[in-house]
């Protein structure tokens, strides 16, 4: 298994690194570009659609290196639908309900193929509880939510890609410890495909992943966690993926609180995310991204600690991380909703 994982990692990285410049040229040729404007961090046209390179590298590597690709057909079809929805949105800016409908179709395909959450953790005893048919809506909610959460943090060059790669580490370790070889191989491939894209995407970026990439990454991470940490009767199953994916999850919760407190719809975009606040404090683009990498890595480390903790210990750790994340957001003003604003945080070259 170790050989398969090393092969898939190396191949996915090489393919992603090599395919991304080709996707960039194609995006420029076809007009698939991000234009400067409010909430945009680039002062010039920026090719988008880098998610195509991540997707292609991921699935080519899995297909060539996996000893049992039949186990992945459901995820392949579901993720293809998610990528297509993101690409269409990158091109024509879909209304929210159309984008949500497409995401639900992708999530439903994955669930029908057998990728469902079947157990949750009892909040008092920590014991796994079989939830039967409730696993269907819970799985759809988990997958669609994570796809949009990763999309939400995709606000600075390299941020979403780096956070996704960091989150893969604890998910892969947990999958290996539970003997779920297919999930571990998928995680290795996703991490490598994302890291291969990152040199082209880190500030100053030459291409961005667009909704196609962010939605695909979030969906893939959610699906892999279902097949890994959330598959089967595992104690404290939810704690590990929630902590591993803590940055996009807590950022989304903070955004909801901030918008409700300001009397705005929760789906209304703003420029008050944590990365905007870090820029407003005077950090450079790269410093803000690396700071959030550090936050994500700390959450990933806490996920690994929770893996071997007792029920009380795991839930207590989750509570401590939630408290620390909230204090961090409050310190930055990320719950205040004062429109930190790109006009106040632009740096030369952004």
Coordinates of C-alpha atoms in Angstrom, one line a residue:
X1 CA 0.0 0.0 0.0
X2 CA 2.9 2.4 0.8
X3 CA 4.2 1.9 -2.7
X4 CA 0.9 2.7 -4.3
X5 CA 0.6 5.9 -2.2
X6 CA 4.1 7.0 -3.1
X7 CA 3.4 6.4 -6.8
X8 CA 0.0 8.2 -6.7
X9 CA 1.5 11.1 -4.8
X10 CA 4.4 11.6 -7.2
X11 CA 2.3 11.2 -10.3
X12 CA -0.4 13.5 -9.2
X13 CA 2.1 16.2 -8.2
X14 CA 3.9 16.0 -11.6
X15 CA 0.7 16.0 -13.6
X16 CA -0.8 18.9 -11.7
X17 CA 2.4 20.9 -12.0
X18 CA 2.7 20.2 -15.7
X19 CA -1.0 20.6 -16.6
X20 CA -1.6 23.9 -14.9
X21 CA 0.3 26.1 -17.4
X22 CA -1.6 24.4 -20.2
X23 CA -4.9 25.2 -18.4
X24 CA -3.8 28.7 -17.9
X25 CA -3.1 29.3 -21.6
X26 CA -6.5 27.7 -22.5
X27 CA -8.3 29.9 -20.0
X28 CA -6.7 33.1 -21.5
X29 CA -7.5 31.9 -25.0
X30 CA -11.2 31.2 -24.1
X31 CA -11.7 34.3 -21.9
X32 CA -12.1 32.3 -18.7
X33 CA -10.7 35.1 -16.5
X34 CA -11.4 36.8 -13.2
X35 CA -11.9 40.6 -13.6
X36 CA -10.8 43.2 -11.0
X37 CA -13.5 44.5 -8.8
X38 CA -14.9 44.6 -5.2
X39 CA -13.8 41.6 -3.2
X40 CA -11.2 40.7 -5.9
X41 CA -7.6 40.7 -4.8
X42 CA -6.1 41.1 -8.3
X43 CA -5.7 44.4 -10.1
X44 CA -5.5 42.7 -13.5
X45 CA -7.2 40.0 -15.5
X46 CA -6.5 36.6 -13.9
X47 CA -7.0 33.3 -15.7
X48 CA -9.2 31.0 -13.7
X49 CA -10.3 27.3 -14.0
X50 CA -7.2 25.9 -12.4
X51 CA -9.4 23.3 -10.8
X52 CA -9.4 21.5 -14.1
X53 CA -5.7 20.8 -13.7
X54 CA -6.2 19.6 -10.1
X55 CA -9.1 17.4 -11.1
X56 CA -7.3 15.9 -14.1
X57 CA -4.1 15.2 -12.2
X58 CA -6.0 13.7 -9.3
X59 CA -8.1 11.3 -11.3
X60 CA -5.4 10.4 -13.8
X61 CA -3.0 9.5 -10.9
X62 CA -5.7 7.5 -9.1
X63 CA -6.7 5.7 -12.3
X64 CA -3.1 4.7 -13.2
X65 CA -2.0 3.8 -9.7
X66 CA -5.0 2.3 -7.9
X67 CA -5.2 -1.5 -7.8
X68 CA -9.0 -1.2 -7.6
X69 CA -10.5 1.8 -9.5
X70 CA -14.0 0.2 -9.4
X71 CA -14.2 1.5 -5.8
X72 CA -14.0 5.0 -7.0
X73 CA -16.6 5.2 -9.8
X74 CA -19.2 7.0 -7.6
X75 CA -16.8 9.6 -6.5
X76 CA -15.5 10.1 -10.0
X77 CA -18.9 10.7 -11.4
X78 CA -20.0 12.9 -8.5
X79 CA -16.9 15.0 -8.6
X80 CA -17.2 15.5 -12.3
X81 CA -20.6 16.9 -11.8
X82 CA -19.2 19.3 -9.1
X83 CA -16.4 20.4 -11.4
X84 CA -18.8 21.0 -14.3
X85 CA -21.1 23.1 -12.0
X86 CA -18.0 25.2 -10.9
X87 CA -16.8 25.7 -14.5
X88 CA -20.2 26.9 -15.6
X89 CA -20.3 29.2 -12.7
X90 CA -16.8 30.5 -13.5
X91 CA -18.1 31.3 -17.0
X92 CA -21.6 32.7 -16.5
X93 CA -22.0 33.2 -12.7
X94 CA -24.9 30.9 -11.9
X95 CA -27.7 31.9 -9.6
X96 CA -27.3 30.4 -6.1
X97 CA -30.2 28.0 -6.5
X98 CA -28.8 26.6 -9.7
X99 CA -25.4 26.1 -8.2
X100 CA -26.9 24.5 -5.1
X101 CA -29.0 22.2 -7.3
X102 CA -25.9 21.0 -9.2
X103 CA -24.0 20.4 -6.0
X104 CA -26.9 18.4 -4.6
X105 CA -27.0 16.2 -7.7
X106 CA -23.3 15.5 -7.3
X107 CA -23.7 14.7 -3.6
X108 CA -26.7 12.4 -4.3
X109 CA -24.7 10.5 -6.9
X110 CA -22.0 9.9 -4.3
X111 CA -24.5 8.8 -1.7
X112 CA -26.4 6.5 -4.1
X113 CA -23.1 4.8 -4.9
X114 CA -22.7 3.9 -1.2
X115 CA -20.7 6.8 0.2
X116 CA -22.9 7.7 3.1
X117 CA -22.5 8.6 6.8
X118 CA -24.0 5.7 8.8
X119 CA -22.8 6.5 12.3
X120 CA -22.6 9.6 14.5
X121 CA -21.0 10.0 17.9
X122 CA -23.2 10.1 21.0
X123 CA -22.4 13.5 22.6
X124 CA -22.3 12.0 26.2
X125 CA -20.9 8.5 25.9
X126 CA -18.8 9.0 22.8
X127 CA -20.2 5.7 21.5
X128 CA -21.0 5.4 17.8
X129 CA -24.8 5.5 17.0
X130 CA -26.2 4.0 13.8
X131 CA -28.5 6.6 12.2
X132 CA -30.0 4.6 9.3
X133 CA -31.9 6.6 6.7
X134 CA -30.8 9.9 8.4
X135 CA -27.5 9.3 6.9
X136 CA -28.8 10.4 3.5
X137 CA -29.6 14.0 4.4
X138 CA -26.6 14.2 6.7
X139 CA -24.3 13.1 3.9
X140 CA -25.7 15.6 1.4
X141 CA -25.4 18.4 4.0
X142 CA -21.8 17.5 4.8
X143 CA -20.7 17.3 1.2
X144 CA -22.4 20.4 -0.1
X145 CA -21.4 22.4 3.0
X146 CA -17.8 21.6 2.7
X147 CA -17.7 22.3 -1.0
X148 CA -19.0 25.8 -0.3
X149 CA -16.8 26.3 2.8
X150 CA -13.6 25.8 0.9
X151 CA -15.0 28.1 -1.8
X152 CA -15.6 30.7 0.9
X153 CA -11.9 30.8 2.0
X154 CA -10.6 31.0 -1.6
X155 CA -9.9 34.7 -1.2
X156 CA -6.1 35.0 -1.4
X157 CA -3.6 33.4 -3.7
X158 CA -2.7 30.0 -2.5
X159 CA -5.0 30.0 0.6
X160 CA -7.6 27.4 -0.3
X161 CA -5.0 25.1 -2.1
X162 CA -2.7 25.2 0.9
X163 CA -5.4 24.7 3.5
X164 CA -6.8 21.8 1.5
X165 CA -3.3 20.1 1.3
X166 CA -2.8 20.6 5.0
X167 CA -6.2 19.1 5.8
X168 CA -5.3 16.0 3.8
X169 CA -2.5 15.0 6.2
X170 CA -4.7 14.2 9.3
X171 CA -7.4 12.6 7.1
X172 CA -4.8 10.4 5.5
X173 CA -3.2 9.4 8.8
X174 CA -6.7 8.5 10.2
X175 CA -7.7 6.5 7.1
X176 CA -4.4 4.5 7.3
X177 CA -4.9 3.9 11.1
X178 CA -8.4 2.5 10.4
X179 CA -7.2 0.3 7.5
X180 CA -9.2 2.2 4.9
X181 CA -6.6 1.9 2.1
X182 CA -8.8 3.4 -0.7
X183 CA -9.5 6.6 1.3
X184 CA -5.8 6.9 2.2
X185 CA -4.8 6.6 -1.5
X186 CA -7.4 9.2 -2.5
X187 CA -6.1 11.6 0.2
X188 CA -2.5 11.2 -1.0
X189 CA -3.5 11.9 -4.6
X190 CA -5.6 15.0 -3.6
X191 CA -2.8 16.5 -1.5
X192 CA -0.3 16.0 -4.3
X193 CA -2.6 17.4 -7.0
X194 CA -3.2 20.4 -4.9
X195 CA 0.5 20.9 -4.0
X196 CA 1.4 20.6 -7.7
X197 CA -1.0 23.5 -8.5
X198 CA 0.2 25.6 -5.6
X199 CA 3.5 26.9 -7.1
X200 CA 1.4 28.5 -9.9
X201 CA -1.2 29.8 -7.5
X202 CA 0.9 31.2 -4.6
X203 CA 1.2 35.0 -4.6
X204 CA 1.7 36.5 -7.0
X205 CA -0.5 33.9 -8.7
X206 CA -0.4 33.2 -12.4
X207 CA -3.8 31.3 -12.3
X208 CA -6.5 30.9 -9.8
X209 CA -8.6 27.7 -9.2
X210 CA -12.0 29.4 -9.6
X211 CA -15.2 27.9 -8.3
X212 CA -14.4 24.8 -10.2
X213 CA -11.3 24.1 -8.2
X214 CA -12.6 25.3 -4.8
X215 CA -15.9 23.3 -5.1
X216 CA -14.1 20.2 -6.3
X217 CA -11.5 20.4 -3.4
X218 CA -14.2 20.9 -0.8
X219 CA -16.4 18.1 -2.2
X220 CA -13.4 15.7 -2.5
X221 CA -12.3 16.4 1.1
X222 CA -15.8 15.8 2.3
X223 CA -16.2 12.6 0.3
X224 CA -12.8 11.3 1.5
X225 CA -13.6 12.0 5.1
X226 CA -16.9 10.0 4.6
X227 CA -14.9 7.1 3.3
X228 CA -12.2 7.4 5.9
X229 CA -12.9 8.9 9.3
X230 CA -16.7 8.8 9.1
X231 CA -17.1 5.3 7.6
X232 CA -18.2 2.7 10.0
X233 CA -18.8 2.7 13.8
X234 CA -15.8 4.9 14.8
X235 CA -15.8 6.6 18.2
X236 CA -15.7 10.4 17.9
X237 CA -16.0 10.0 14.2
X238 CA -17.0 13.6 13.6
X239 CA -14.4 15.3 15.8
X240 CA -11.4 14.3 13.5
X241 CA -12.7 15.7 10.2
X242 CA -14.3 18.8 11.8
X243 CA -10.9 19.6 13.3
X244 CA -8.9 18.7 10.2
X245 CA -11.2 21.0 8.2
X246 CA -11.5 23.5 11.0
X247 CA -10.4 26.6 9.2
X248 CA -13.1 26.6 6.4
X249 CA -15.7 25.3 8.9
X250 CA -15.1 28.0 11.5
X251 CA -14.7 30.7 8.9
X252 CA -18.1 29.8 7.6
X253 CA -19.7 29.9 11.0
X254 CA -18.1 33.2 11.8
X255 CA -19.4 34.6 8.5
X256 CA -22.9 33.5 9.3
X257 CA -22.8 35.1 12.8
X258 CA -21.3 38.3 11.4
X259 CA -23.9 38.7 8.7
X260 CA -26.8 37.9 11.0
X261 CA -25.5 40.3 13.6
X262 CA -25.4 43.0 10.8
X263 CA -28.9 42.2 9.7
X264 CA -27.7 41.0 6.3
X265 CA -28.6 37.8 4.5
X266 CA -26.1 35.0 5.3
X267 CA -25.5 34.4 1.6
X268 CA -24.5 38.0 1.0
X269 CA -20.8 38.4 0.2
X270 CA -18.6 40.7 2.2
X271 CA -15.0 41.7 2.7
X272 CA -14.7 40.9 6.3
X273 CA -13.2 37.4 6.2
X274 CA -10.2 36.5 8.4
X275 CA -7.8 37.0 5.5
X276 CA -9.2 40.4 4.8
X277 CA -8.7 41.3 8.5
X278 CA -5.1 40.1 8.5
X279 CA -4.4 42.3 5.5
X280 CA -6.1 45.2 7.3
X281 CA -3.6 44.7 10.2
X282 CA -0.8 45.4 7.8
X283 CA 0.3 41.8 6.9
X284 CA 1.4 41.2 3.4
X285 CA -0.5 38.9 1.1
X286 CA 2.0 36.0 1.7
X287 CA 2.2 36.7 5.5
X288 CA -1.6 36.5 5.8
X289 CA -1.7 33.2 3.8
X290 CA 1.1 31.6 5.8
X291 CA -0.5 32.7 9.1
X292 CA -3.7 30.9 8.1
X293 CA -1.6 27.9 7.0
X294 CA -0.3 27.9 10.6
X295 CA -3.8 28.0 12.0
X296 CA -4.9 25.2 9.7
X297 CA -1.9 23.1 10.7
X298 CA -2.6 23.5 14.4
X299 CA -6.2 22.4 13.8
X300 CA -4.8 19.4 11.9
X301 CA -2.5 18.5 14.7
X302 CA -5.4 18.7 17.2
X303 CA -7.4 16.3 14.9
X304 CA -4.6 13.8 15.3
X305 CA -4.6 14.2 19.1
X306 CA -8.4 13.7 19.1
X307 CA -8.0 10.4 17.2
X308 CA -6.6 8.6 20.2
X309 CA -8.5 10.6 22.9
X310 CA -11.3 9.4 25.1
X311 CA -14.8 10.6 24.4
X312 CA -14.6 13.4 27.0
X313 CA -11.1 14.3 25.9
X314 CA -12.0 14.5 22.2
X315 CA -15.0 16.6 22.8
X316 CA -13.1 18.8 25.2
X317 CA -10.4 19.3 22.6
X318 CA -12.9 20.3 20.0
X319 CA -14.4 22.8 22.5
X320 CA -10.9 24.3 23.2
X321 CA -10.2 24.6 19.5
X322 CA -13.6 26.3 18.9
X323 CA -12.9 28.7 21.8
X324 CA -9.4 29.5 20.5
X325 CA -10.7 30.0 17.0
X326 CA -13.5 32.3 18.2
X327 CA -11.0 34.4 20.3
X328 CA -8.7 34.6 17.2
X329 CA -11.6 35.8 15.1
X330 CA -12.7 38.3 17.7
X331 CA -9.2 39.6 18.1
X332 CA -9.1 40.2 14.3
X333 CA -12.5 41.8 14.3
X334 CA -13.8 39.1 12.0
X335 CA -17.2 38.9 13.8
X336 CA -17.7 42.7 13.8
X337 CA -18.8 43.1 10.2
X338 CA -17.3 46.5 9.7
X339 CA -16.3 45.8 6.1
X340 CA -12.6 45.7 6.5
X341 CA -12.7 46.3 2.8
X342 CA -10.4 45.6 -0.1
X343 CA -10.1 49.3 -0.7
X344 CA -8.4 49.6 2.7
X345 CA -6.2 46.5 2.4
X346 CA -4.8 46.6 -1.1
X347 CA -1.1 46.2 -1.4
X348 CA 1.1 47.0 -4.4
X349 CA 0.9 44.1 -6.8
X350 CA -2.4 42.7 -5.5

